[in-house]
mmCIF file of C-alpha atoms and ligand atoms in Angstrom:
data_model
loop_
_atom_site.group_PDB
_atom_site.id
_atom_site.type_symbol
_atom_site.label_atom_id
_atom_site.label_comp_id
_atom_site.label_asym_id
_atom_site.label_seq_id
_atom_site.Cartn_x
_atom_site.Cartn_y
_atom_site.Cartn_z
ATOM 1 C CA MET U 19 28.636 3.566 -56.708
ATOM 2 C CA ILE U 20 29.790 7.074 -57.522
ATOM 3 C CA ARG U 21 31.875 7.009 -60.674
ATOM 4 C CA PRO U 22 34.719 9.357 -61.561
ATOM 5 C CA LEU U 23 34.484 12.147 -64.138
ATOM 6 C CA VAL U 24 36.637 11.063 -67.049
ATOM 7 C CA ILE U 25 38.103 13.357 -69.646
ATOM 8 C CA THR U 26 39.319 11.338 -72.603
ATOM 9 C CA SER U 27 41.529 12.519 -75.491
ATOM 10 C CA LEU U 28 39.853 15.886 -75.360
ATOM 11 C CA THR U 29 40.819 18.094 -78.268
ATOM 12 C CA LYS U 30 39.473 21.546 -78.940
ATOM 13 C CA ALA U 31 40.156 23.413 -82.152
ATOM 14 C CA PHE U 32 38.948 26.945 -82.842
ATOM 15 C CA GLU U 33 38.443 28.251 -86.349
ATOM 16 C CA THR U 34 39.967 31.696 -86.524
ATOM 17 C CA PRO U 35 40.488 34.163 -89.401
ATOM 18 C CA SER U 36 44.142 33.051 -89.548
ATOM 19 C CA GLY U 37 43.290 29.304 -89.631
ATOM 20 C CA THR U 38 42.575 26.450 -87.249
ATOM 21 C CA HIS U 39 43.900 26.949 -83.747
ATOM 22 C CA VAL U 40 44.199 23.672 -81.786
ATOM 23 C CA ALA U 41 44.118 25.033 -78.245
ATOM 24 C CA VAL U 42 43.979 21.683 -76.426
ATOM 25 C CA LYS U 43 45.017 18.309 -77.793
ATOM 26 C CA ASP U 44 44.667 14.874 -76.221
ATOM 27 C CA PHE U 45 43.919 16.106 -72.732
ATOM 28 C CA ASN U 46 43.314 13.088 -70.470
ATOM 29 C CA ALA U 47 42.313 13.083 -66.795
ATOM 30 C CA THR U 48 40.219 11.100 -64.372
ATOM 31 C CA ILE U 49 38.712 13.087 -61.479
ATOM 32 C CA GLU U 50 37.653 10.797 -58.655
ATOM 33 C CA ALA U 51 34.446 11.465 -56.715
ATOM 34 C CA CYS U 52 35.033 13.788 -53.788
ATOM 35 C CA GLU U 53 38.447 14.756 -55.109
ATOM 36 C CA PHE U 54 39.681 18.382 -55.248
ATOM 37 C CA VAL U 55 41.702 18.828 -58.410
ATOM 38 C CA ALA U 56 43.477 22.009 -59.482
ATOM 39 C CA LEU U 57 44.123 22.722 -63.139
ATOM 40 C CA LEU U 58 47.192 24.917 -63.300
ATOM 41 C CA GLY U 59 49.075 26.422 -66.233
ATOM 42 C CA HIS U 60 50.251 29.603 -67.888
ATOM 43 C CA SER U 61 47.727 32.127 -69.052
ATOM 44 C CA GLY U 62 46.212 31.087 -72.363
ATOM 45 C CA CYS U 63 47.207 27.394 -72.066
ATOM 46 C CA GLY U 64 43.556 26.229 -72.284
ATOM 47 C CA LYS U 65 42.373 25.806 -68.696
ATOM 48 C CA SER U 66 39.034 27.592 -69.263
ATOM 49 C CA THR U 67 38.601 25.768 -72.550
ATOM 50 C CA VAL U 68 38.770 22.425 -70.722
ATOM 51 C CA LEU U 69 36.561 23.584 -67.859
ATOM 52 C CA SER U 70 33.864 24.961 -70.156
ATOM 53 C CA ILE U 71 33.676 21.638 -71.974
ATOM 54 C CA VAL U 72 33.354 19.887 -68.597
ATOM 55 C CA ALA U 73 30.593 22.418 -67.769
ATOM 56 C CA GLY U 74 28.889 21.574 -71.032
ATOM 57 C CA LEU U 75 29.062 25.170 -72.266
ATOM 58 C CA SER U 76 31.272 24.307 -75.171
ATOM 59 C CA GLN U 77 31.758 21.135 -77.257
ATOM 60 C CA ALA U 78 34.988 19.207 -77.686
ATOM 61 C CA THR U 79 36.174 18.897 -81.261
ATOM 62 C CA THR U 80 37.075 15.245 -80.587
ATOM 63 C CA GLY U 81 37.156 13.208 -77.422
ATOM 64 C CA GLY U 82 35.083 14.406 -74.464
ATOM 65 C CA VAL U 83 33.953 14.185 -70.902
ATOM 66 C CA ILE U 84 32.094 11.256 -69.362
ATOM 67 C CA VAL U 85 30.041 11.410 -66.202
ATOM 68 C CA ASP U 86 28.201 8.382 -64.950
ATOM 69 C CA GLY U 87 28.991 6.567 -68.149
ATOM 70 C CA LYS U 88 27.410 9.266 -70.306
ATOM 71 C CA GLU U 89 29.108 11.799 -72.517
ATOM 72 C CA ILE U 90 28.436 15.433 -71.569
ATOM 73 C CA ASP U 91 27.068 17.563 -74.404
ATOM 74 C CA SER U 92 25.231 20.296 -72.479
ATOM 75 C CA PRO U 93 25.171 22.022 -69.090
ATOM 76 C CA GLY U 94 23.644 20.056 -66.209
ATOM 77 C CA LEU U 95 22.495 20.967 -62.717
ATOM 78 C CA GLU U 96 24.889 18.423 -61.227
ATOM 79 C CA ARG U 97 27.775 20.624 -62.487
ATOM 80 C CA ALA U 98 27.813 24.132 -60.984
ATOM 81 C CA LEU U 99 30.221 26.714 -62.343
ATOM 82 C CA VAL U 100 31.684 29.763 -60.549
ATOM 83 C CA PHE U 101 33.480 32.308 -62.673
ATOM 84 C CA GLN U 102 36.071 34.911 -61.885
ATOM 85 C CA SER U 103 33.403 37.575 -62.073
ATOM 86 C CA PRO U 104 30.362 36.991 -59.788
ATOM 87 C CA CYS U 105 27.861 37.723 -62.657
ATOM 88 C CA LEU U 106 24.928 38.572 -60.327
ATOM 89 C CA LEU U 107 21.789 40.257 -61.701
ATOM 90 C CA PRO U 108 21.947 43.853 -60.399
ATOM 91 C CA TRP U 109 18.197 44.412 -60.441
ATOM 92 C CA LEU U 110 17.526 41.553 -58.019
ATOM 93 C CA THR U 111 18.396 41.339 -54.320
ATOM 94 C CA THR U 112 21.156 39.030 -53.194
ATOM 95 C CA LEU U 113 18.532 36.546 -51.952
ATOM 96 C CA ASP U 114 16.557 36.631 -55.214
ATOM 97 C CA ASN U 115 19.745 36.000 -57.194
ATOM 98 C CA VAL U 116 20.202 32.739 -55.296
ATOM 99 C CA VAL U 117 16.485 31.905 -55.328
ATOM 100 C CA LEU U 118 16.649 31.900 -59.150
ATOM 101 C CA ALA U 119 19.148 29.036 -59.058
ATOM 102 C CA ALA U 120 17.255 27.225 -56.269
ATOM 103 C CA ARG U 121 14.081 27.424 -58.377
ATOM 104 C CA GLU U 122 15.822 26.036 -61.441
ATOM 105 C CA ALA U 123 17.338 23.094 -59.576
ATOM 106 C CA HIS U 124 14.430 22.322 -57.252
ATOM 107 C CA PRO U 125 11.218 22.929 -59.169
ATOM 108 C CA LYS U 126 9.263 20.587 -56.887
ATOM 109 C CA LEU U 127 9.852 22.781 -53.821
ATOM 110 C CA ASN U 128 7.298 25.548 -53.234
ATOM 111 C CA ALA U 129 8.350 29.225 -53.323
ATOM 112 C CA ARG U 130 8.819 29.405 -49.508
ATOM 113 C CA GLU U 131 11.027 26.297 -49.529
ATOM 114 C CA GLN U 132 13.125 27.593 -52.410
ATOM 115 C CA LYS U 133 13.651 30.817 -50.477
ATOM 116 C CA GLU U 134 14.682 28.882 -47.374
ATOM 117 C CA LEU U 135 17.152 26.840 -49.403
ATOM 118 C CA ALA U 136 18.664 30.005 -50.828
ATOM 119 C CA ARG U 137 18.882 31.513 -47.330
ATOM 120 C CA LYS U 138 20.570 28.368 -46.034
ATOM 121 C CA TYR U 139 23.378 28.739 -48.563
ATOM 122 C CA LEU U 140 23.754 32.491 -48.102
ATOM 123 C CA ASN U 141 24.163 31.825 -44.364
ATOM 124 C CA LEU U 142 26.593 28.967 -45.018
ATOM 125 C CA VAL U 143 28.910 31.289 -46.958
ATOM 126 C CA GLY U 144 28.528 34.018 -44.330
ATOM 127 C CA VAL U 145 26.481 36.608 -46.179
ATOM 128 C CA GLY U 146 22.997 35.996 -44.828
ATOM 129 C CA GLU U 147 22.800 39.548 -43.426
ATOM 130 C CA PHE U 148 22.936 40.948 -46.995
ATOM 131 C CA GLU U 149 19.918 39.076 -48.348
ATOM 132 C CA ASN U 150 17.950 42.241 -49.096
ATOM 133 C CA THR U 151 20.878 44.184 -50.484
ATOM 134 C CA ALA U 152 21.483 44.766 -54.190
ATOM 135 C CA PRO U 153 24.664 43.013 -55.406
ATOM 136 C CA THR U 154 26.111 46.312 -56.643
ATOM 137 C CA GLU U 155 26.265 47.575 -53.052
ATOM 138 C CA LEU U 156 28.450 44.652 -51.952
ATOM 139 C CA SER U 157 32.239 44.316 -52.155
ATOM 140 C CA GLN U 158 33.737 42.000 -54.779
ATOM 141 C CA GLY U 159 34.526 39.420 -52.103
ATOM 142 C CA THR U 160 30.963 39.423 -50.774
ATOM 143 C CA GLN U 161 29.548 39.227 -54.284
ATOM 144 C CA GLN U 162 31.776 36.212 -54.944
ATOM 145 C CA ARG U 163 30.445 34.590 -51.763
ATOM 146 C CA VAL U 164 26.950 35.110 -53.103
ATOM 147 C CA SER U 165 27.887 33.521 -56.411
ATOM 148 C CA ILE U 166 29.265 30.516 -54.462
ATOM 149 C CA ALA U 167 25.954 30.330 -52.536
ATOM 150 C CA ARG U 168 24.148 30.399 -55.878
ATOM 151 C CA ALA U 169 26.235 27.516 -57.160
ATOM 152 C CA LEU U 170 25.682 25.533 -53.915
ATOM 153 C CA SER U 171 21.972 26.103 -54.051
ATOM 154 C CA LEU U 172 21.890 23.850 -57.098
ATOM 155 C CA GLU U 173 23.156 21.152 -54.682
ATOM 156 C CA PRO U 174 25.530 19.988 -57.419
ATOM 157 C CA ARG U 175 27.883 17.029 -57.302
ATOM 158 C CA PHE U 176 30.595 18.893 -59.101
ATOM 159 C CA LEU U 177 31.854 22.364 -58.334
ATOM 160 C CA LEU U 178 33.717 23.869 -61.277
ATOM 161 C CA LEU U 179 35.683 26.950 -60.307
ATOM 162 C CA ASP U 180 37.327 29.150 -62.958
ATOM 163 C CA GLU U 181 39.759 31.450 -61.215
ATOM 164 C CA PRO U 182 37.076 32.366 -58.670
ATOM 165 C CA PHE U 183 39.464 34.492 -56.612
ATOM 166 C CA GLY U 184 41.313 36.125 -59.518
ATOM 167 C CA MET U 185 39.802 39.544 -59.062
ATOM 168 C CA LEU U 186 40.186 39.755 -55.288
ATOM 169 C CA ASP U 187 42.844 41.434 -53.165
ATOM 170 C CA SER U 188 45.097 38.991 -51.368
ATOM 171 C CA MET U 189 43.441 39.128 -47.910
ATOM 172 C CA THR U 190 39.932 38.621 -49.376
ATOM 173 C CA ARG U 191 41.361 35.872 -51.584
ATOM 174 C CA PHE U 192 42.719 34.055 -48.505
ATOM 175 C CA GLU U 193 39.277 34.353 -46.830
ATOM 176 C CA LEU U 194 37.506 32.879 -49.831
ATOM 177 C CA GLN U 195 40.080 30.112 -50.214
ATOM 178 C CA ASP U 196 39.429 29.238 -46.553
ATOM 179 C CA LEU U 197 35.692 29.285 -47.228
ATOM 180 C CA VAL U 198 35.999 26.911 -50.187
ATOM 181 C CA LEU U 199 38.326 24.634 -48.195
ATOM 182 C CA ASP U 200 35.859 24.606 -45.282
ATOM 183 C CA LEU U 201 32.906 23.862 -47.597
ATOM 184 C CA TRP U 202 34.833 21.040 -49.231
ATOM 185 C CA GLU U 203 35.781 19.543 -45.836
ATOM 186 C CA LYS U 204 32.105 19.536 -44.873
ATOM 187 C CA ASP U 205 30.620 17.693 -47.830
ATOM 188 C CA ARG U 206 33.453 16.812 -50.224
ATOM 189 C CA LYS U 207 31.894 17.793 -53.503
ATOM 190 C CA THR U 208 34.083 16.879 -56.424
ATOM 191 C CA CYS U 209 35.902 20.145 -57.255
ATOM 192 C CA ILE U 210 37.853 21.248 -60.288
ATOM 193 C CA LEU U 211 39.630 24.545 -59.686
ATOM 194 C CA VAL U 212 41.266 26.451 -62.538
ATOM 195 C CA THR U 213 43.975 28.753 -61.303
ATOM 196 C CA HIS U 214 47.376 30.135 -62.092
ATOM 197 C CA ASP U 215 48.158 30.712 -58.441
ATOM 198 C CA ILE U 216 50.609 27.999 -57.333
ATOM 199 C CA ASP U 217 49.991 28.507 -53.613
ATOM 200 C CA GLU U 218 46.236 28.367 -54.068
ATOM 201 C CA ALA U 219 46.500 25.073 -55.961
ATOM 202 C CA LEU U 220 48.792 23.620 -53.279
ATOM 203 C CA TYR U 221 46.651 24.838 -50.415
ATOM 204 C CA LEU U 222 43.323 23.555 -51.738
ATOM 205 C CA SER U 223 43.845 20.520 -53.854
ATOM 206 C CA ASP U 224 44.445 16.769 -53.610
ATOM 207 C CA ARG U 225 46.095 16.739 -57.002
ATOM 208 C CA ILE U 226 47.357 19.356 -59.406
ATOM 209 C CA LEU U 227 47.109 18.783 -63.162
ATOM 210 C CA LEU U 228 49.804 20.888 -64.715
ATOM 211 C CA MET U 229 49.048 21.867 -68.308
ATOM 212 C CA THR U 230 51.712 22.377 -70.946
ATOM 213 C CA ASP U 231 51.637 25.651 -72.865
ATOM 214 C CA GLY U 232 49.371 25.882 -75.905
ATOM 215 C CA PRO U 233 48.759 25.453 -78.704
ATOM 216 C CA GLU U 234 47.989 21.748 -78.394
ATOM 217 C CA SER U 235 48.195 21.835 -74.614
ATOM 218 C CA LYS U 236 47.588 18.802 -72.499
ATOM 219 C CA VAL U 237 48.308 17.459 -69.003
ATOM 220 C CA GLY U 238 52.070 17.550 -68.699
ATOM 221 C CA LEU U 239 52.329 16.411 -65.118
ATOM 222 C CA GLU U 240 50.002 15.106 -62.430
ATOM 223 C CA LEU U 241 51.193 16.024 -58.992
ATOM 224 C CA PRO U 242 49.514 14.413 -55.936
ATOM 225 C CA ILE U 243 49.346 16.862 -53.065
ATOM 226 C CA THR U 244 49.869 14.715 -50.040
ATOM 227 C CA LEU U 245 49.919 17.587 -47.533
ATOM 228 C CA PRO U 246 47.928 16.717 -44.393
ATOM 229 C CA ARG U 247 44.305 17.822 -44.016
ATOM 230 C CA PRO U 248 42.651 19.779 -42.567
ATOM 231 C CA ARG U 249 45.077 22.336 -43.919
ATOM 232 C CA ASP U 250 46.243 25.397 -42.191
ATOM 233 C CA ARG U 251 47.952 28.183 -44.110
ATOM 234 C CA HIS U 252 50.274 29.049 -41.249
ATOM 235 C CA GLU U 253 51.297 25.450 -40.641
ATOM 236 C CA LEU U 254 52.058 24.916 -44.330
ATOM 237 C CA ALA U 255 54.430 27.853 -44.198
ATOM 238 C CA GLY U 256 56.708 25.621 -42.132
ATOM 239 C CA ASN U 257 56.148 22.387 -44.029
ATOM 240 C CA THR U 258 59.098 21.137 -46.056
ATOM 241 C CA ASP U 259 56.892 19.010 -48.317
ATOM 242 C CA TYR U 260 55.031 22.167 -49.237
ATOM 243 C CA TYR U 261 58.244 23.750 -50.480
ATOM 244 C CA ARG U 262 59.299 20.593 -52.302
ATOM 245 C CA LEU U 263 55.983 20.481 -54.191
ATOM 246 C CA ARG U 264 56.124 24.222 -54.845
ATOM 247 C CA LYS U 265 59.553 23.821 -56.380
ATOM 248 C CA GLU U 266 58.314 20.959 -58.598
ATOM 249 C CA VAL U 267 55.448 23.108 -59.877
ATOM 250 C CA ILE U 268 57.714 26.089 -60.566
ATOM 251 C CA ALA U 269 60.230 23.864 -62.335
ATOM 252 C CA PHE U 270 57.507 22.492 -64.639
ATOM 253 C CA LEU U 271 56.058 25.922 -65.399
ATOM 254 C CA GLU U 272 59.527 27.430 -66.063
ATOM 255 C CA HIS U 273 60.509 24.544 -68.310
ATOM 256 C CA HIS U 274 57.345 24.871 -70.370
ATOM 257 C CA SER U 275 57.558 28.596 -70.505
ATOM 258 C CA LYS U 276 61.145 28.354 -71.856
ATOM 259 C CA GLN U 277 60.180 25.669 -74.356
ATOM 260 C CA PHE U 278 57.288 27.827 -75.527
ATOM 261 C CA GLN U 279 59.481 30.879 -75.968
ATOM 262 C CA GLN U 280 62.089 28.846 -77.911
ATOM 263 C CA GLU U 281 59.467 27.325 -80.183
ATOM 264 C CA LYS U 282 58.017 30.756 -80.856
ATOM 265 C CA ALA U 283 61.453 32.174 -81.562
ATOM 266 C CA ALA U 284 62.447 29.294 -83.959
HETATM 267 N N1 ATP T 317 36.456 31.245 -78.988
HETATM 268 C C1 ATP T 317 37.742 31.199 -79.272
HETATM 269 N N2 ATP T 317 38.194 31.366 -80.536
HETATM 270 C C2 ATP T 317 39.507 31.300 -80.858
HETATM 271 N N3 ATP T 317 40.493 31.032 -79.951
HETATM 272 C C3 ATP T 317 40.087 30.841 -78.664
HETATM 273 C C4 ATP T 317 38.705 30.929 -78.255
HETATM 274 N N4 ATP T 317 38.656 30.679 -76.896
HETATM 275 C C5 ATP T 317 39.915 30.463 -76.509
HETATM 276 N N5 ATP T 317 40.788 30.558 -77.564
HETATM 277 C C6 ATP T 317 42.216 30.395 -77.473
HETATM 278 O O1 ATP T 317 42.468 29.139 -76.894
HETATM 279 C C7 ATP T 317 43.591 29.208 -76.051
HETATM 280 C C8 ATP T 317 43.212 28.778 -74.635
HETATM 281 O O2 ATP T 317 42.311 29.764 -74.092
HETATM 282 P P1 ATP T 317 41.785 29.650 -72.580
HETATM 283 O O3 ATP T 317 40.890 30.821 -72.379
HETATM 284 O O4 ATP T 317 41.193 28.305 -72.417
HETATM 285 O O5 ATP T 317 43.102 29.763 -71.746
HETATM 286 P P2 ATP T 317 43.270 29.876 -70.162
HETATM 287 O O6 ATP T 317 44.316 28.882 -69.767
HETATM 288 O O7 ATP T 317 41.963 29.776 -69.481
HETATM 289 O O8 ATP T 317 43.872 31.351 -69.991
HETATM 290 P P3 ATP T 317 43.731 32.385 -68.763
HETATM 291 O O9 ATP T 317 44.612 31.837 -67.701
HETATM 292 O O10 ATP T 317 44.303 33.655 -69.348
HETATM 293 O O11 ATP T 317 42.330 32.472 -68.388
HETATM 294 C C9 ATP T 317 44.092 30.624 -76.136
HETATM 295 O O12 ATP T 317 45.120 30.680 -77.097
HETATM 296 C C10 ATP T 317 42.878 31.409 -76.606
HETATM 297 O O13 ATP T 317 43.279 32.551 -77.326
HETATM 298 MG MG1 MG T 318 40.832 31.135 -68.317
#
C-alpha cells in the first residue's frame, strides 16, 4: 500500500541577529500518493521553507514530515527537487549532467545502462537532440527541461517543484507547464508544486494549499481543484468553475495581504 506524505505541526524558526523569526508554525497537510498539490502564497510566506524540509535539505524546529511511517531528516532519492534555477554543471554536457543523477540513483546499472536511462529522460522531456551541448549554450527553458530530466532520472516517487517556471517568459512557461502536466498524466508521481502563480496552480493541481502570510504562516485554506482532466488551457478559459476557483484564491490572498498590512501598521 502506498501511504501519503504527512506534514504534521511543522514549525520552523530561524535565529536571526534581531531575534527568533518563526517563519512557519503548525503547518499541517496530507499529500496523497499520486496527488498533484500546489502550495500557493505571497512571496516570503514560507513555501520554500516547507518544501526544503520535505526535501530533507532543512530540519523542522518542531513537528515534521512523515513518509512511509518514517520521519524525514535528510534528502532521499525518492524525493527529487527542481528549483527555479536549473543549476546544471556548465563544464559537463547536457547528457553527463543527467548521467550524474542516474549514477547516484542506480549504482547497480553499468555505465552504458546509466547513459541510456539519462537519454531516455532527455528524450521524454524533448531535449534529446542537445545531449552533447553544454548547458550554457541552451535557452533557460531548455535548461529547465534538462533539470526536469535530471530529476526524473532518479525515478523518484515524489517530485518537489519550487517555482520551476518562475524565470521563464510566459510562452516558455506555458510549454513547461504542459510538459509537467503531460508527465504527471503518464505516471502520476506525487507532486508538490510551490508557486505564486494562481493560474499555474489551478491548471496543474488537484488541490491548492493556500498559505497565510508569515510570520507563523500555515495552511489557511485547502481548495480541491475539481476541474476535469486531462486539462486543456483553452477549454479552461471558458470554464465557469475555473473562474469561481480563481476568485476564491484571489479573495483569500487579498484578505491575508490586507490583514498582514494592518498587523504591520498596528
Ligand atoms: N535561513 C534563513 N534565515 C532567516 N530567515 C529566513 C531564512 N530562510 C527563510 N527565512 C525567512 O522565512 C520566511 C519564509 O521564507 P521562504 O523563502 O520560505 O518564503 P517563500 O514563500 O518561498 O518566498 P518566495 O515566494 O519569495 O520564494 C521569510 O520571511 C524569509 O525571510
Ligand atoms: Mg520560495
